[in-house]
Coordinates of C-alpha atoms in Angstrom, one line a residue:
X1 CA 183.9 78.2 21.2
X2 CA 187.7 78.2 20.4
X3 CA 190.0 76.9 23.1
X4 CA 191.8 80.3 23.4
X5 CA 188.6 82.2 24.3
X6 CA 187.4 79.6 26.8
X7 CA 190.7 79.6 28.6
X8 CA 190.7 83.4 28.6
X9 CA 187.1 83.5 30.2
X10 CA 188.1 80.9 32.8
X11 CA 191.1 83.0 33.7
X12 CA 189.0 86.1 34.1
X13 CA 186.4 84.4 36.4
X14 CA 189.2 83.0 38.6
X15 CA 190.8 86.3 39.0
X16 CA 187.6 88.2 39.9
X17 CA 186.4 85.6 42.5
X18 CA 182.9 83.9 42.9
X19 CA 179.8 86.0 42.4
X20 CA 177.1 86.1 45.2
X21 CA 173.4 86.5 44.3
X22 CA 171.2 88.0 47.1
X23 CA 167.8 86.3 47.8
X24 CA 165.0 88.1 50.0
X25 CA 162.9 91.3 50.3
X26 CA 164.8 94.5 50.7
X27 CA 164.1 98.1 50.5
X28 CA 160.5 99.5 50.6
X29 CA 159.0 96.1 50.2
X30 CA 160.5 95.0 53.5
X31 CA 159.2 98.1 55.2
X32 CA 155.7 97.5 53.9
X33 CA 155.8 93.9 55.1
X34 CA 156.8 95.0 58.6
X35 CA 154.0 97.7 58.6
X36 CA 151.3 95.1 57.7
X37 CA 152.6 92.7 60.3
X38 CA 152.4 95.5 62.9
X39 CA 149.0 96.5 61.8
X40 CA 147.7 92.9 62.0
X41 CA 149.1 92.6 65.6
X42 CA 147.3 95.9 66.5
X43 CA 144.0 94.6 65.1
X44 CA 144.4 91.3 67.0
X45 CA 145.0 93.2 70.2
X46 CA 142.0 95.5 69.6
X47 CA 139.8 92.6 68.7
X48 CA 140.8 90.7 71.8
X49 CA 140.2 93.8 74.0
X50 CA 136.8 94.3 72.4
X51 CA 135.9 90.6 73.0
X52 CA 136.9 90.9 76.7
X53 CA 134.9 94.1 77.0
X54 CA 131.8 92.6 75.5
X55 CA 132.1 89.6 77.8
X56 CA 132.4 91.9 80.7
X57 CA 129.5 94.1 79.8
X58 CA 127.2 91.3 78.8
X59 CA 128.2 89.5 82.0
X60 CA 129.0 86.2 80.3
X61 CA 129.5 83.4 82.8
X62 CA 129.5 79.6 82.9
X63 CA 125.8 79.7 83.9
X64 CA 124.6 82.1 81.2
X65 CA 124.8 85.8 80.2
X66 CA 123.4 89.0 81.6
X67 CA 120.0 88.4 83.2
X68 CA 119.7 85.0 81.5
X69 CA 120.7 82.0 83.6
X70 CA 120.7 78.3 82.5
X71 CA 119.4 76.1 85.3
X72 CA 118.4 72.4 85.5
X73 CA 114.7 73.4 85.0
X74 CA 115.3 75.6 82.0
X75 CA 116.1 79.3 81.4
X76 CA 115.8 81.9 84.1
X77 CA 115.4 85.6 83.2
X78 CA 115.9 88.3 85.8
X79 CA 114.5 91.8 85.0
X80 CA 112.9 93.0 81.7
X81 CA 113.3 91.0 78.6
X82 CA 112.4 91.9 75.0
X83 CA 111.7 89.3 72.2
X84 CA 111.8 90.5 68.7
X85 CA 110.5 87.3 67.2
X86 CA 108.1 84.6 68.2
X87 CA 108.8 82.8 71.5
X88 CA 108.2 79.0 71.8
X89 CA 108.1 77.6 75.3
X90 CA 106.4 74.8 77.2
X91 CA 105.9 76.9 80.3
X92 CA 106.4 80.5 81.3
X93 CA 106.1 81.5 84.9
X94 CA 107.4 84.2 87.2
X95 CA 109.5 84.0 90.3
X96 CA 107.5 82.8 93.3
X97 CA 105.8 85.8 95.0
X98 CA 106.2 88.1 92.0
X99 CA 103.7 89.0 89.2
X100 CA 104.3 88.2 85.5
X101 CA 103.8 91.1 83.0
X102 CA 103.4 91.0 79.2
X103 CA 103.9 94.4 77.6
X104 CA 103.6 95.4 74.0
X105 CA 103.3 98.6 72.0
X106 CA 100.4 97.2 69.9
X107 CA 98.9 93.9 71.1
X108 CA 99.8 90.6 72.7
X109 CA 98.7 87.4 70.9
X110 CA 98.7 83.9 72.4
X111 CA 98.1 81.1 69.9
X112 CA 97.5 77.4 70.6
X113 CA 98.7 75.3 67.7
X114 CA 98.2 71.6 66.8
X115 CA 100.8 69.2 65.4
X116 CA 100.3 70.7 61.9
X117 CA 100.9 74.3 63.2
X118 CA 97.2 75.1 62.7
X119 CA 95.7 77.7 65.1
X120 CA 93.2 76.0 67.4
X121 CA 92.7 78.9 69.9
X122 CA 93.8 82.5 69.9
X123 CA 93.8 85.2 72.5
X124 CA 94.4 88.8 71.3
X125 CA 94.7 91.7 73.7
X126 CA 94.8 95.0 71.8
X127 CA 94.5 98.7 72.6
X128 CA 90.7 98.6 71.8
X129 CA 89.5 95.2 72.7
X130 CA 90.3 91.7 74.0
X131 CA 89.4 89.0 71.6
X132 CA 89.2 85.3 72.2
X133 CA 88.9 82.9 69.2
X134 CA 88.0 79.4 70.2
X135 CA 85.2 76.8 69.9
X136 CA 84.2 77.4 73.5
X137 CA 84.9 80.0 76.1
X138 CA 84.6 79.2 79.9
X139 CA 85.2 81.0 83.1
X140 CA 85.5 78.9 86.3
X141 CA 86.3 79.4 89.9
X142 CA 89.2 77.9 91.7
X143 CA 87.0 75.0 92.9
X144 CA 86.0 74.2 89.3
X145 CA 82.5 75.7 89.4
X146 CA 81.3 77.1 86.0
X147 CA 80.6 80.8 86.1
X148 CA 80.3 81.6 82.4
X149 CA 80.3 79.6 79.2
X150 CA 79.8 80.6 75.6
X151 CA 79.8 78.6 72.3
X152 CA 77.9 78.6 69.0
X153 CA 74.8 77.2 70.5
X154 CA 74.3 79.0 73.8
X155 CA 75.7 81.3 76.5
X156 CA 75.5 79.9 80.1
X157 CA 75.8 82.0 83.3
X158 CA 76.5 79.6 86.1
X159 CA 76.6 82.2 89.0
X160 CA 73.8 82.2 91.5
X161 CA 72.9 85.8 90.7
X162 CA 73.3 87.9 87.5
X163 CA 73.4 91.6 88.3
X164 CA 73.1 94.3 85.6
X165 CA 74.4 97.6 86.8
X166 CA 73.7 99.7 83.7
X167 CA 71.4 102.7 84.2
X168 CA 69.4 101.8 81.1
X169 CA 69.0 98.1 82.2
X170 CA 69.3 95.2 79.8
X171 CA 68.0 94.9 76.3
X172 CA 67.0 91.5 74.9
X173 CA 66.3 91.6 71.2
X174 CA 64.6 88.2 71.4
X175 CA 63.2 86.0 74.1
X176 CA 64.7 85.3 77.5
X177 CA 64.2 82.2 79.6
X178 CA 64.7 82.4 83.4
X179 CA 63.0 81.1 86.5
X180 CA 63.3 84.3 88.4
X181 CA 63.6 88.0 87.6
X182 CA 63.9 90.5 90.5
X183 CA 65.4 93.8 91.4
X184 CA 67.9 94.7 94.2
X185 CA 66.4 95.5 97.6
X186 CA 64.7 98.9 97.7
X187 CA 64.9 99.1 93.9
X188 CA 62.1 98.9 91.4
X189 CA 61.8 96.3 88.7
X190 CA 60.5 97.4 85.3
X191 CA 59.7 95.1 82.4
X192 CA 59.2 97.3 79.4
X193 CA 58.7 96.9 75.6
X194 CA 58.7 100.4 74.0
X195 CA 57.5 99.5 70.5
X196 CA 56.2 95.9 70.7
X197 CA 54.2 93.7 73.0
X198 CA 55.4 92.1 76.2
X199 CA 54.5 88.5 76.5
X200 CA 55.1 86.3 79.6
X201 CA 54.5 82.6 79.2
X202 CA 54.9 79.6 81.6
X203 CA 53.7 76.0 81.4
X204 CA 52.6 75.9 85.1
X205 CA 52.0 79.5 86.1
X206 CA 53.3 83.0 86.4
X207 CA 53.7 84.7 89.8
X208 CA 54.1 88.5 90.1
X209 CA 54.9 89.5 93.6
X210 CA 55.7 92.9 95.2
X211 CA 56.1 92.3 98.9
X212 CA 57.0 95.9 100.0
X213 CA 55.6 98.0 97.2
X214 CA 52.9 98.4 94.5
X215 CA 52.5 96.6 91.2
X216 CA 51.7 98.6 88.1
X217 CA 51.0 97.3 84.6
X218 CA 50.3 99.9 81.8
X219 CA 49.9 99.6 78.1
X220 CA 48.8 101.7 75.2
X221 CA 46.1 99.6 73.6
X222 CA 45.1 96.4 75.4
X223 CA 45.9 94.5 78.6
X224 CA 44.8 90.9 78.6
X225 CA 44.8 88.4 81.4
X226 CA 43.9 85.0 80.0
X227 CA 43.6 81.6 81.6
X228 CA 42.7 78.7 79.3
X229 CA 42.0 75.9 81.8
X230 CA 41.9 77.7 85.1
X231 CA 40.8 80.9 86.7
X232 CA 42.1 84.3 87.4
X233 CA 41.9 85.4 91.1
X234 CA 42.1 88.9 92.3
X235 CA 42.7 88.7 96.0
X236 CA 42.8 92.0 97.8
X237 CA 41.0 94.0 100.5
X238 CA 40.0 96.6 97.8
X239 CA 39.7 96.2 94.1
X240 CA 39.1 99.5 92.3
X241 CA 38.0 100.0 88.7
X242 CA 37.6 103.7 88.6
X243 CA 37.1 104.2 84.8
X244 CA 34.4 101.7 84.2
X245 CA 31.4 103.1 82.1
X246 CA 28.1 103.4 83.8
X247 CA 24.7 102.4 82.5
X248 CA 21.8 104.8 82.4
X249 CA 19.7 105.0 85.6
X250 CA 16.4 103.1 85.7
X251 CA 14.6 105.9 87.6
X252 CA 15.2 109.5 86.8
X253 CA 15.1 110.8 90.4
X254 CA 17.2 108.0 92.0
X255 CA 20.3 109.1 93.9
X256 CA 21.4 105.6 94.9
X257 CA 25.2 105.2 95.2
X258 CA 25.2 101.4 95.2
X259 CA 26.2 99.9 91.9
X260 CA 26.2 96.4 90.3
X261 CA 29.2 95.1 88.3
X262 CA 28.0 93.7 85.0
X263 CA 29.8 91.8 82.3
X264 CA 29.0 92.0 78.6
X265 CA 29.1 88.9 76.4
X266 CA 32.3 90.2 74.9
X267 CA 33.9 90.5 78.3
X268 CA 33.5 94.2 78.8
X269 CA 32.7 95.4 82.4
X270 CA 30.4 98.2 83.3
X271 CA 28.5 99.6 86.3
X272 CA 24.8 99.7 86.7
X273 CA 22.8 101.1 89.6
X274 CA 21.7 98.3 91.8
X275 CA 18.0 97.5 92.3
X276 CA 15.7 94.9 93.8
X277 CA 16.9 92.6 91.1
X278 CA 19.7 92.6 88.6
X279 CA 19.8 95.7 86.4
X280 CA 22.5 94.4 84.0
X281 CA 19.9 93.4 81.4
X282 CA 18.4 96.9 81.3
X283 CA 21.7 98.5 80.5
X284 CA 22.9 96.2 77.7
X285 CA 23.3 99.2 75.5
X286 CA 26.7 99.7 77.0
X287 CA 27.9 96.4 75.5
X288 CA 27.2 97.7 71.9

């Protein structure tokens, strides 16, 4: 640059004074910044107010929140509680003197798991049935006496008396083993097999006793009383066999009403008019 021009430019700058350059946000940008800062402060205040309101409504305290209290022994819930997911706890109990309720819209399931989270026992209470899945099911009294037990091998009833209140009685598809079968006082006892045979067996003896009533045994085809090594005793003041067949009379004009009880070789019984001697041999035609 020539020296004349440089001197002229320096003279012009000196005469005009120093130039000032403004640094910052001005105009509409400044107003937008203030607006956003004000909006952020409003949101902070609203958030703080909502937090305080939630803490107040949920009753947050140092000991817990709402009906939930944290104690030395665990968690304490007062009032109704709803669990949307599984609940894992070592012990669940109610307040002393108050009952404990489990309510569900469908069913309530209690599972017992092992260390590998495999189900060992399960109790399901549903709208139609109560199911228990386990290797063995037992019902005991407070003193520990067994009342009922069931497993894969047998079902045990430990009560002193088993009462069946159904109007149709009890149906056993197979055999039943019991030392005593009796009805309630002033009630009749009926052992019935509608379509098959009724068999009663005992290694030492069978006793059928009706102390205050009559005893009746009926069948469609055959009633058999059999004793292999002993005897059959009919002990009564009167023994009636009203439908026994009668043999033909030895004399045509005899009106004797004394009869002799005869036994055929096949065990059939019949009546024969008594005479001076046995008349059973005369009337053997009944045994044919």
